[in-house]
PDB file of C-alpha atoms in Angstrom:
ATOM      1  CA  UNK A   8     135.159 136.747 101.918  1.00 54.00           C
ATOM      2  CA  UNK A   9     131.753 136.263 103.555  1.00 55.00           C
ATOM      3  CA  UNK A  10     129.916 137.111 100.353  1.00 58.00           C
ATOM      4  CA  UNK A  11     132.144 134.739  98.398  1.00 60.00           C
ATOM      5  CA  UNK A  12     131.406 131.800 100.725  1.00 54.00           C
ATOM      6  CA  UNK A  13     127.678 132.515 100.683  1.00 58.00           C
ATOM      7  CA  UNK A  14     127.717 132.825  96.890  1.00 58.00           C
ATOM      8  CA  UNK A  15     129.452 129.490  96.389  1.00 55.00           C
ATOM      9  CA  UNK A  16     127.228 127.818  98.982  1.00 56.00           C
ATOM     10  CA  UNK A  17     124.164 128.967  97.068  1.00 59.00           C
ATOM     11  CA  UNK A  18     125.704 127.800  93.794  1.00 65.00           C
ATOM     12  CA  UNK A  19     126.427 124.397  95.369  1.00 58.00           C
ATOM     13  CA  UNK A  20     122.866 124.004  96.643  1.00 56.00           C
ATOM     14  CA  UNK A  21     121.367 125.047  93.304  1.00 57.00           C
ATOM     15  CA  UNK A  22     123.729 122.697  91.480  1.00 59.00           C
ATOM     16  CA  UNK A  23     122.705 119.794  93.715  1.00 57.00           C
ATOM     17  CA  UNK A  24     119.039 120.527  93.089  1.00 54.00           C
ATOM     18  CA  UNK A  25     119.584 120.627  89.321  1.00 56.00           C
ATOM     19  CA  UNK A  26     121.484 117.325  89.365  1.00 55.00           C
ATOM     20  CA  UNK A  27     118.895 115.660  91.582  1.00 55.00           C
ATOM     21  CA  UNK A  28     115.840 117.012  89.746  1.00 52.00           C
ATOM     22  CA  UNK A  29     115.436 114.055  87.346  1.00 57.00           C
ATOM     23  CA  UNK A  30     115.645 111.546  90.211  1.00 56.00           C
ATOM     24  CA  UNK A  31     113.292 113.475  92.486  1.00 57.00           C
ATOM     25  CA  UNK A  32     110.823 114.254  89.696  1.00 57.00           C
ATOM     26  CA  UNK A  33     110.792 110.701  88.374  1.00 62.00           C
ATOM     27  CA  UNK A  34     110.284 109.363  91.901  1.00 66.00           C
ATOM     28  CA  UNK A  35     107.290 111.643  92.420  1.00 62.00           C
ATOM     29  CA  UNK A  36     105.843 110.754  89.019  1.00 68.00           C
ATOM     30  CA  UNK A  37     106.275 107.020  89.674  1.00 71.00           C
ATOM     31  CA  UNK A  38     104.421 107.280  92.970  1.00 77.00           C
ATOM     32  CA  UNK A  39     101.675 109.346  91.341  1.00 77.00           C
ATOM     33  CA  UNK A  40     101.278 106.811  88.524  1.00 85.00           C
ATOM     34  CA  UNK A  41     101.213 103.981  91.042  1.00 84.00           C
ATOM     35  CA  UNK A  42      98.402 105.650  92.970  1.00 90.00           C
ATOM     36  CA  UNK A  43      96.416 106.198  89.764  1.00 89.00           C
ATOM     37  CA  UNK A  44      96.721 102.493  88.998  1.00 94.00           C
ATOM     38  CA  UNK A  45      95.636 101.569  92.525  1.00 93.00           C
ATOM     39  CA  UNK A  46      92.569 103.813  92.142  1.00 94.00           C
ATOM     40  CA  UNK A  47      91.820 102.256  88.760  1.00 94.00           C
ATOM     41  CA  UNK A  48      92.069  98.730  90.203  1.00 94.00           C
ATOM     42  CA  UNK A  49      89.686  99.674  93.018  1.00 94.00           C
ATOM     43  CA  UNK A  50      87.203 101.074  90.502  1.00 94.00           C
ATOM     44  CA  UNK A  51      87.282  97.952  88.332  1.00 94.00           C
ATOM     45  CA  UNK A  52      86.800  95.723  91.358  1.00 94.00           C
ATOM     46  CA  UNK A  53      83.771  97.783  92.408  1.00 94.00           C
ATOM     47  CA  UNK A  54      82.247  97.438  88.940  1.00 93.00           C
ATOM     48  CA  UNK A  55      79.498  94.829  88.674  1.00 94.00           C
ATOM     49  CA  UNK A  56      80.084  91.856  86.389  1.00 94.00           C
ATOM     50  CA  UNK A  57      77.174  92.977  84.217  1.00 95.00           C
ATOM     51  CA  UNK A  58      78.523  96.513  83.772  1.00 95.00           C
ATOM     52  CA  UNK A  59      82.002  95.168  83.098  1.00 95.00           C
ATOM     53  CA  UNK A  60      80.669  92.858  80.390  1.00 96.00           C
ATOM     54  CA  UNK A  61      78.662  95.662  78.803  1.00 96.00           C
ATOM     55  CA  UNK A  62      81.777  97.859  78.610  1.00 96.00           C
ATOM     56  CA  UNK A  63      83.787  94.976  77.153  1.00 97.00           C
ATOM     57  CA  UNK A  64      81.109  94.275  74.538  1.00 97.00           C
ATOM     58  CA  UNK A  65      81.042  97.965  73.585  1.00 96.00           C
ATOM     59  CA  UNK A  66      84.835  97.972  73.209  1.00 97.00           C
ATOM     60  CA  UNK A  67      84.705  94.816  71.074  1.00 96.00           C
ATOM     61  CA  UNK A  68      82.047  96.367  68.834  1.00 95.00           C
ATOM     62  CA  UNK A  69      84.204  99.488  68.486  1.00 95.00           C
ATOM     63  CA  UNK A  70      87.155  97.336  67.419  1.00 95.00           C
ATOM     64  CA  UNK A  71      85.089  95.424  64.863  1.00 93.00           C
ATOM     65  CA  UNK A  72      84.404  98.674  63.004  1.00 90.00           C
ATOM     66  CA  UNK A  73      88.103  99.176  62.253  1.00 89.00           C
ATOM     67  CA  UNK A  74      89.361  97.996  58.884  1.00 80.00           C
ATOM     68  CA  UNK A  75      91.610  94.977  58.502  1.00 73.00           C
ATOM     69  CA  UNK A  76      94.820  95.217  56.409  1.00 60.00           C
ATOM     70  CA  UNK A  77      94.566  98.988  55.990  1.00 71.00           C
ATOM     71  CA  UNK A  78      96.705 101.722  57.494  1.00 74.00           C
ATOM     72  CA  UNK A  79      94.898 102.938  60.624  1.00 83.00           C
ATOM     73  CA  UNK A  80      92.846 106.101  60.220  1.00 80.00           C
ATOM     74  CA  UNK A  81      94.351 108.376  62.871  1.00 85.00           C
ATOM     75  CA  UNK A  82      92.204 111.401  61.992  1.00 85.00           C
ATOM     76  CA  UNK A  83      88.948 111.233  63.935  1.00 88.00           C
ATOM     77  CA  UNK A  84      85.950 113.505  63.491  1.00 89.00           C
ATOM     78  CA  UNK A  85      84.488 115.281  66.512  1.00 91.00           C
ATOM     79  CA  UNK A  86      81.727 112.688  66.855  1.00 91.00           C
ATOM     80  CA  UNK A  87      84.219 109.831  66.485  1.00 91.00           C
ATOM     81  CA  UNK A  88      86.453 111.400  69.123  1.00 92.00           C
ATOM     82  CA  UNK A  89      83.527 111.715  71.525  1.00 93.00           C
ATOM     83  CA  UNK A  90      82.556 108.071  70.988  1.00 92.00           C
ATOM     84  CA  UNK A  91      86.172 107.003  71.466  1.00 95.00           C
ATOM     85  CA  UNK A  92      86.596 108.952  74.714  1.00 95.00           C
ATOM     86  CA  UNK A  93      83.573 107.188  76.210  1.00 94.00           C
ATOM     87  CA  UNK A  94      85.082 103.740  75.749  1.00 96.00           C
ATOM     88  CA  UNK A  95      86.598 102.027  78.828  1.00 96.00           C
ATOM     89  CA  UNK A  96      86.607 105.229  80.897  1.00 94.00           C
ATOM     90  CA  UNK A  97      85.644 103.653  84.220  1.00 93.00           C
ATOM     91  CA  UNK A  98      87.110 106.348  86.475  1.00 92.00           C
ATOM     92  CA  UNK A  99      86.197 109.388  84.333  1.00 92.00           C
ATOM     93  CA  UNK A 100      89.881 110.329  84.299  1.00 92.00           C
ATOM     94  CA  UNK A 101      90.680 109.161  80.768  1.00 94.00           C
ATOM     95  CA  UNK A 102      92.497 106.038  81.999  1.00 96.00           C
ATOM     96  CA  UNK A 103      91.508 102.912  80.049  1.00 97.00           C
ATOM     97  CA  UNK A 104      93.873 100.481  81.758  1.00 97.00           C
ATOM     98  CA  UNK A 105      97.537 100.044  82.536  1.00 97.00           C
ATOM     99  CA  UNK A 106     100.603  98.363  81.115  1.00 97.00           C
ATOM    100  CA  UNK A 107     103.280  96.435  82.959  1.00 97.00           C
ATOM    101  CA  UNK A 108     106.694  95.747  81.409  1.00 97.00           C
ATOM    102  CA  UNK A 109     108.632  93.480  83.808  1.00 96.00           C
ATOM    103  CA  UNK A 110     111.996  93.678  82.036  1.00 97.00           C
ATOM    104  CA  UNK A 111     112.275  97.456  82.483  1.00 95.00           C
ATOM    105  CA  UNK A 112     110.303  97.604  85.750  1.00 92.00           C
ATOM    106  CA  UNK A 113     107.592  99.903  84.428  1.00 93.00           C
ATOM    107  CA  UNK A 114     103.918  99.943  85.375  1.00 94.00           C
ATOM    108  CA  UNK A 115     102.023 102.829  83.800  1.00 95.00           C
ATOM    109  CA  UNK A 116      98.404 103.905  83.322  1.00 96.00           C
ATOM    110  CA  UNK A 117      97.189 104.142  79.731  1.00 98.00           C
ATOM    111  CA  UNK A 118      95.202 107.246  78.791  1.00 97.00           C
ATOM    112  CA  UNK A 119      92.894 107.914  75.863  1.00 97.00           C
ATOM    113  CA  UNK A 120      94.779 109.694  73.089  1.00 95.00           C
ATOM    114  CA  UNK A 121      98.302 110.903  72.544  1.00 95.00           C
ATOM    115  CA  UNK A 122      98.002 114.642  73.100  1.00 93.00           C
ATOM    116  CA  UNK A 123     101.261 116.221  74.245  1.00 93.00           C
ATOM    117  CA  UNK A 124      99.655 117.127  77.571  1.00 92.00           C
ATOM    118  CA  UNK A 125      99.191 113.403  78.228  1.00 93.00           C
ATOM    119  CA  UNK A 126     102.551 112.255  76.889  1.00 93.00           C
ATOM    120  CA  UNK A 127     104.455 114.674  79.122  1.00 89.00           C
ATOM    121  CA  UNK A 128     103.336 112.740  82.198  1.00 87.00           C
ATOM    122  CA  UNK A 129     102.016 109.373  81.021  1.00 90.00           C
ATOM    123  CA  UNK A 130     101.485 107.082  78.043  1.00 96.00           C
ATOM    124  CA  UNK A 131      98.553 107.143  75.659  1.00 97.00           C
ATOM    125  CA  UNK A 132      96.535 104.878  73.406  1.00 98.00           C
ATOM    126  CA  UNK A 133      96.706 105.926  69.765  1.00 97.00           C
ATOM    127  CA  UNK A 134      93.173 106.902  68.739  1.00 95.00           C
ATOM    128  CA  UNK A 135      92.127 105.175  65.534  1.00 94.00           C
ATOM    129  CA  UNK A 136      93.703 101.867  66.535  1.00 96.00           C
ATOM    130  CA  UNK A 137      92.071  98.967  68.370  1.00 97.00           C
ATOM    131  CA  UNK A 138      91.178  99.392  72.018  1.00 98.00           C
ATOM    132  CA  UNK A 139      93.462  97.233  74.220  1.00 98.00           C
ATOM    133  CA  UNK A 140      90.913  94.575  75.156  1.00 98.00           C
ATOM    134  CA  UNK A 141      92.289  91.790  72.986  1.00 97.00           C
ATOM    135  CA  UNK A 142      90.524  89.653  70.423  1.00 96.00           C
ATOM    136  CA  UNK A 143      91.398  88.302  67.002  1.00 95.00           C
ATOM    137  CA  UNK A 144      91.744  90.949  64.342  1.00 95.00           C
ATOM    138  CA  UNK A 145      92.850  93.700  66.730  1.00 96.00           C
ATOM    139  CA  UNK A 146      95.983  95.817  66.892  1.00 97.00           C
ATOM    140  CA  UNK A 147      96.232  98.330  69.737  1.00 98.00           C
ATOM    141  CA  UNK A 148      98.989 100.944  69.692  1.00 98.00           C
ATOM    142  CA  UNK A 149     100.391 102.469  72.891  1.00 98.00           C
ATOM    143  CA  UNK A 150     102.657 105.521  72.660  1.00 98.00           C
ATOM    144  CA  UNK A 151     104.998 107.115  75.171  1.00 97.00           C
ATOM    145  CA  UNK A 152     107.932 109.513  75.330  1.00 94.00           C
ATOM    146  CA  UNK A 153     111.461 108.610  76.336  1.00 92.00           C
ATOM    147  CA  UNK A 154     114.203 110.772  77.780  1.00 82.00           C
ATOM    148  CA  UNK A 155     111.977 113.174  79.703  1.00 79.00           C
ATOM    149  CA  UNK A 156     113.762 114.594  82.774  1.00 76.00           C
ATOM    150  CA  UNK A 157     110.558 114.318  84.809  1.00 68.00           C
ATOM    151  CA  UNK A 158     109.510 110.731  84.026  1.00 82.00           C
ATOM    152  CA  UNK A 159     111.027 107.566  82.534  1.00 88.00           C
ATOM    153  CA  UNK A 160     107.845 106.329  80.807  1.00 93.00           C
ATOM    154  CA  UNK A 161     109.049 104.449  77.658  1.00 96.00           C
ATOM    155  CA  UNK A 162     112.706 105.490  78.030  1.00 93.00           C
ATOM    156  CA  UNK A 163     113.926 101.898  78.364  1.00 95.00           C
ATOM    157  CA  UNK A 164     111.717  99.960  75.966  1.00 97.00           C
ATOM    158  CA  UNK A 165     114.646  99.817  73.551  1.00 97.00           C
ATOM    159  CA  UNK A 166     115.973  97.150  75.946  1.00 97.00           C
ATOM    160  CA  UNK A 167     113.115  94.824  75.037  1.00 98.00           C
ATOM    161  CA  UNK A 168     113.995  91.889  72.834  1.00 98.00           C
ATOM    162  CA  UNK A 169     112.031  89.278  70.906  1.00 98.00           C
ATOM    163  CA  UNK A 170     110.291  86.846  73.321  1.00 98.00           C
ATOM    164  CA  UNK A 171     110.170  89.382  76.177  1.00 98.00           C
ATOM    165  CA  UNK A 172     106.665  89.947  77.515  1.00 98.00           C
ATOM    166  CA  UNK A 173     104.437  92.748  78.749  1.00 98.00           C
ATOM    167  CA  UNK A 174     100.873  92.814  80.050  1.00 98.00           C
ATOM    168  CA  UNK A 175      97.926  95.136  79.597  1.00 98.00           C
ATOM    169  CA  UNK A 176      95.142  95.232  82.164  1.00 97.00           C
ATOM    170  CA  UNK A 177      91.751  96.710  81.347  1.00 96.00           C
ATOM    171  CA  UNK A 178      88.341  96.020  82.917  1.00 94.00           C
ATOM    172  CA  UNK A 179      90.019  93.744  85.469  1.00 89.00           C
ATOM    173  CA  UNK A 180      91.319  91.496  82.660  1.00 95.00           C
ATOM    174  CA  UNK A 181      95.056  91.008  82.232  1.00 97.00           C
ATOM    175  CA  UNK A 182      96.313  90.167  78.739  1.00 98.00           C
ATOM    176  CA  UNK A 183      99.892  89.054  78.096  1.00 98.00           C
ATOM    177  CA  UNK A 184     101.827  89.858  74.924  1.00 99.00           C
ATOM    178  CA  UNK A 185     105.129  88.403  73.737  1.00 99.00           C
ATOM    179  CA  UNK A 186     107.421  90.574  71.637  1.00 99.00           C
ATOM    180  CA  UNK A 187     107.765  89.159  68.125  1.00 98.00           C
ATOM    181  CA  UNK A 188     108.898  92.121  66.031  1.00 98.00           C
ATOM    182  CA  UNK A 189     110.987  95.267  66.590  1.00 99.00           C
ATOM    183  CA  UNK A 190     111.399  97.937  63.921  1.00 98.00           C
ATOM    184  CA  UNK A 191     112.524 101.521  63.401  1.00 98.00           C
ATOM    185  CA  UNK A 192     110.444 103.608  61.000  1.00 98.00           C
ATOM    186  CA  UNK A 193     109.861 107.201  59.956  1.00 98.00           C
ATOM    187  CA  UNK A 194     107.213 109.106  61.973  1.00 95.00           C
ATOM    188  CA  UNK A 195     104.630 109.033  59.164  1.00 93.00           C
ATOM    189  CA  UNK A 196     105.036 105.318  58.380  1.00 95.00           C
ATOM    190  CA  UNK A 197     102.077 103.537  59.978  1.00 94.00           C
ATOM    191  CA  UNK A 198     102.061 100.469  57.727  1.00 94.00           C
ATOM    192  CA  UNK A 199     103.275  98.215  60.565  1.00 96.00           C
ATOM    193  CA  UNK A 200     100.346  99.312  62.724  1.00 96.00           C
ATOM    194  CA  UNK A 201      97.769  97.620  60.516  1.00 95.00           C
ATOM    195  CA  UNK A 202      95.273  95.108  61.855  1.00 95.00           C
ATOM    196  CA  UNK A 203      96.180  91.605  60.684  1.00 95.00           C
ATOM    197  CA  UNK A 204      93.488  89.023  60.068  1.00 93.00           C
ATOM    198  CA  UNK A 205      93.109  86.609  62.991  1.00 94.00           C
ATOM    199  CA  UNK A 206      95.899  88.164  65.086  1.00 97.00           C
ATOM    200  CA  UNK A 207      95.760  89.826  68.510  1.00 98.00           C
ATOM    201  CA  UNK A 208      98.541  92.444  68.534  1.00 98.00           C
ATOM    202  CA  UNK A 209      99.787  95.378  70.582  1.00 99.00           C
ATOM    203  CA  UNK A 210     102.582  97.721  69.475  1.00 99.00           C
ATOM    204  CA  UNK A 211     104.514 100.022  71.800  1.00 99.00           C
ATOM    205  CA  UNK A 212     105.777 103.207  70.134  1.00 98.00           C
ATOM    206  CA  UNK A 213     108.403 105.733  71.192  1.00 98.00           C
ATOM    207  CA  UNK A 214     110.863 108.173  69.643  1.00 96.00           C
ATOM    208  CA  UNK A 215     114.342 107.132  68.565  1.00 96.00           C
ATOM    209  CA  UNK A 216     117.335 107.626  68.495  1.00 94.00           C
ATOM    210  CA  UNK A 217     117.482 108.767  72.094  1.00 89.00           C
ATOM    211  CA  UNK A 218     117.652 112.554  72.242  1.00 85.00           C
ATOM    212  CA  UNK A 219     117.399 112.923  68.446  1.00 91.00           C
ATOM    213  CA  UNK A 220     113.863 111.611  67.878  1.00 92.00           C
ATOM    214  CA  UNK A 221     113.891 111.551  64.079  1.00 96.00           C
ATOM    215  CA  UNK A 222     112.340 108.075  63.878  1.00 97.00           C
ATOM    216  CA  UNK A 223     109.926 105.841  65.767  1.00 98.00           C
ATOM    217  CA  UNK A 224     110.771 102.617  67.560  1.00 98.00           C
ATOM    218  CA  UNK A 225     108.025  99.996  67.265  1.00 99.00           C
ATOM    219  CA  UNK A 226     107.960  97.037  69.649  1.00 99.00           C
ATOM    220  CA  UNK A 227     105.176  94.638  68.677  1.00 99.00           C
ATOM    221  CA  UNK A 228     103.826  91.732  70.668  1.00 99.00           C
ATOM    222  CA  UNK A 229     101.267  89.005  70.004  1.00 99.00           C
ATOM    223  CA  UNK A 230      98.961  87.699  72.686  1.00 98.00           C
ATOM    224  CA  UNK A 231      99.853  84.589  74.641  1.00 98.00           C
ATOM    225  CA  UNK A 232      98.300  82.874  77.639  1.00 96.00           C
ATOM    226  CA  UNK A 233      98.541  84.868  80.871  1.00 93.00           C
ATOM    227  CA  UNK A 234     100.322  82.757  83.469  1.00 84.00           C
ATOM    228  CA  UNK A 235      99.580  84.802  86.600  1.00 66.00           C
ATOM    229  CA  UNK A 236      96.834  87.448  86.701  1.00 55.00           C
ATOM    230  CA  UNK A 237      98.087  90.799  88.005  1.00 48.00           C
ATOM    231  CA  UNK A 238      94.932  92.870  87.755  1.00 41.00           C
ATOM    232  CA  UNK A 239      94.242  92.842  91.487  1.00 40.00           C
ATOM    233  CA  UNK A 240      97.618  94.147  92.497  1.00 46.00           C
ATOM    234  CA  UNK A 241      97.675  97.548  94.097  1.00 41.00           C
ATOM    235  CA  UNK A 242     100.304 100.251  94.104  1.00 40.00           C
ATOM    236  CA  UNK A 243     103.939  99.265  93.860  1.00 46.00           C
ATOM    237  CA  UNK A 244     106.344  99.731  96.699  1.00 47.00           C
ATOM    238  CA  UNK A 245     108.790 102.594  96.263  1.00 48.00           C
ATOM    239  CA  UNK A 246     112.184 101.602  94.895  1.00 51.00           C
ATOM    240  CA  UNK A 247     114.732 101.175  97.689  1.00 53.00           C
ATOM    241  CA  UNK A 248     117.385 102.795  95.498  1.00 51.00           C
ATOM    242  CA  UNK A 249     115.204 105.851  94.956  1.00 54.00           C
ATOM    243  CA  UNK A 250     114.457 106.087  98.663  1.00 55.00           C
ATOM    244  CA  UNK A 251     118.162 105.976  99.512  1.00 55.00           C
ATOM    245  CA  UNK A 252     118.912 108.621  96.893  1.00 57.00           C
ATOM    246  CA  UNK A 253     116.239 110.871  98.337  1.00 56.00           C
ATOM    247  CA  UNK A 254     117.547 110.348 101.865  1.00 59.00           C
ATOM    248  CA  UNK A 255     121.157 110.987 100.849  1.00 61.00           C
ATOM    249  CA  UNK A 256     120.109 114.094  98.931  1.00 61.00           C
ATOM    250  CA  UNK A 257     118.181 115.476 101.891  1.00 59.00           C
ATOM    251  CA  UNK A 258     121.087 114.830 104.265  1.00 65.00           C
ATOM    252  CA  UNK A 259     123.610 116.385 101.881  1.00 64.00           C
ATOM    253  CA  UNK A 260     121.589 119.546 101.360  1.00 61.00           C
ATOM    254  CA  UNK A 261     120.910 119.808 105.086  1.00 63.00           C
ATOM    255  CA  UNK A 262     124.627 119.584 105.876  1.00 64.00           C
ATOM    256  CA  UNK A 263     125.401 122.314 103.353  1.00 62.00           C
ATOM    257  CA  UNK A 264     122.744 124.632 104.750  1.00 60.00           C
ATOM    258  CA  UNK A 265     123.671 123.958 108.395  1.00 60.00           C
ATOM    259  CA  UNK A 266     127.362 124.421 107.632  1.00 64.00           C
ATOM    260  CA  UNK A 267     126.702 127.747 105.932  1.00 62.00           C
ATOM    261  CA  UNK A 268     124.504 128.921 108.814  1.00 57.00           C
ATOM    262  CA  UNK A 269     127.093 127.977 111.457  1.00 63.00           C
ATOM    263  CA  UNK A 270     129.886 129.614 109.499  1.00 61.00           C
ATOM    264  CA  UNK A 271     127.906 132.857 109.324  1.00 62.00           C
ATOM    265  CA  UNK A 272     127.238 132.754 113.076  1.00 62.00           C
ATOM    266  CA  UNK A 273     130.930 132.310 113.848  1.00 65.00           C
ATOM    267  CA  UNK A 274     131.824 135.126 111.477  1.00 63.00           C
ATOM    268  CA  UNK A 275     129.463 137.481 113.295  1.00 60.00           C
ATOM    269  CA  UNK A 276     130.737 136.472 116.769  1.00 58.00           C
TER     270      UNK A 276
END
């Protein structure tokens, strides 16, 4: 009888931990991402105006080298990769800026490249496309996973609709983009990622359908005037819902453990 109660108590605790893992892991990841953004903001604010302008000019020159009206060349040589990695890397962490998507309550740092190591914990800029500093004749592409148990990332960007907005902040400059086109394509179809003459575009990319991932969801936006700069904002406050879930989880697990301990003491008495 004693062994049976202990066994089922352990099973219950393990089950609770498994169920709560996505919530707990996503909460931790969100706080970590928020701190990275706060550190990035501090670094950009400490950067002199001259240095900031030099980095912006270098990024603009990089973008001007990319071809208009051609499929982006996503295969970089070693020297091209090295030159790319040096762009916009203020903090020496690989972060080139951050994106904010108000409709789905996401604020995420943007890293150089889309290696799986990056996409498991964050979102990445697709090397070979324009750097996200704006300007006519640019088309930056930002990629992120959806459906990860450890982080939401781009899980909810399928909720975006035409005319919704998102912002990208880099070098203490906040650029606003309004969604104007949403499409689903095969993974190797990059024709919609082309630079278009005279346009300032950003496309968000993720896998679709959810859990199947046979295609890619593209959410494109064109640049509009930024109403309220957000570049100086620090880390976000933790979600009250997440805090309550964490508190309830801790209390529930504590009650289970205390109950099991007291039951064992009574059984021994």
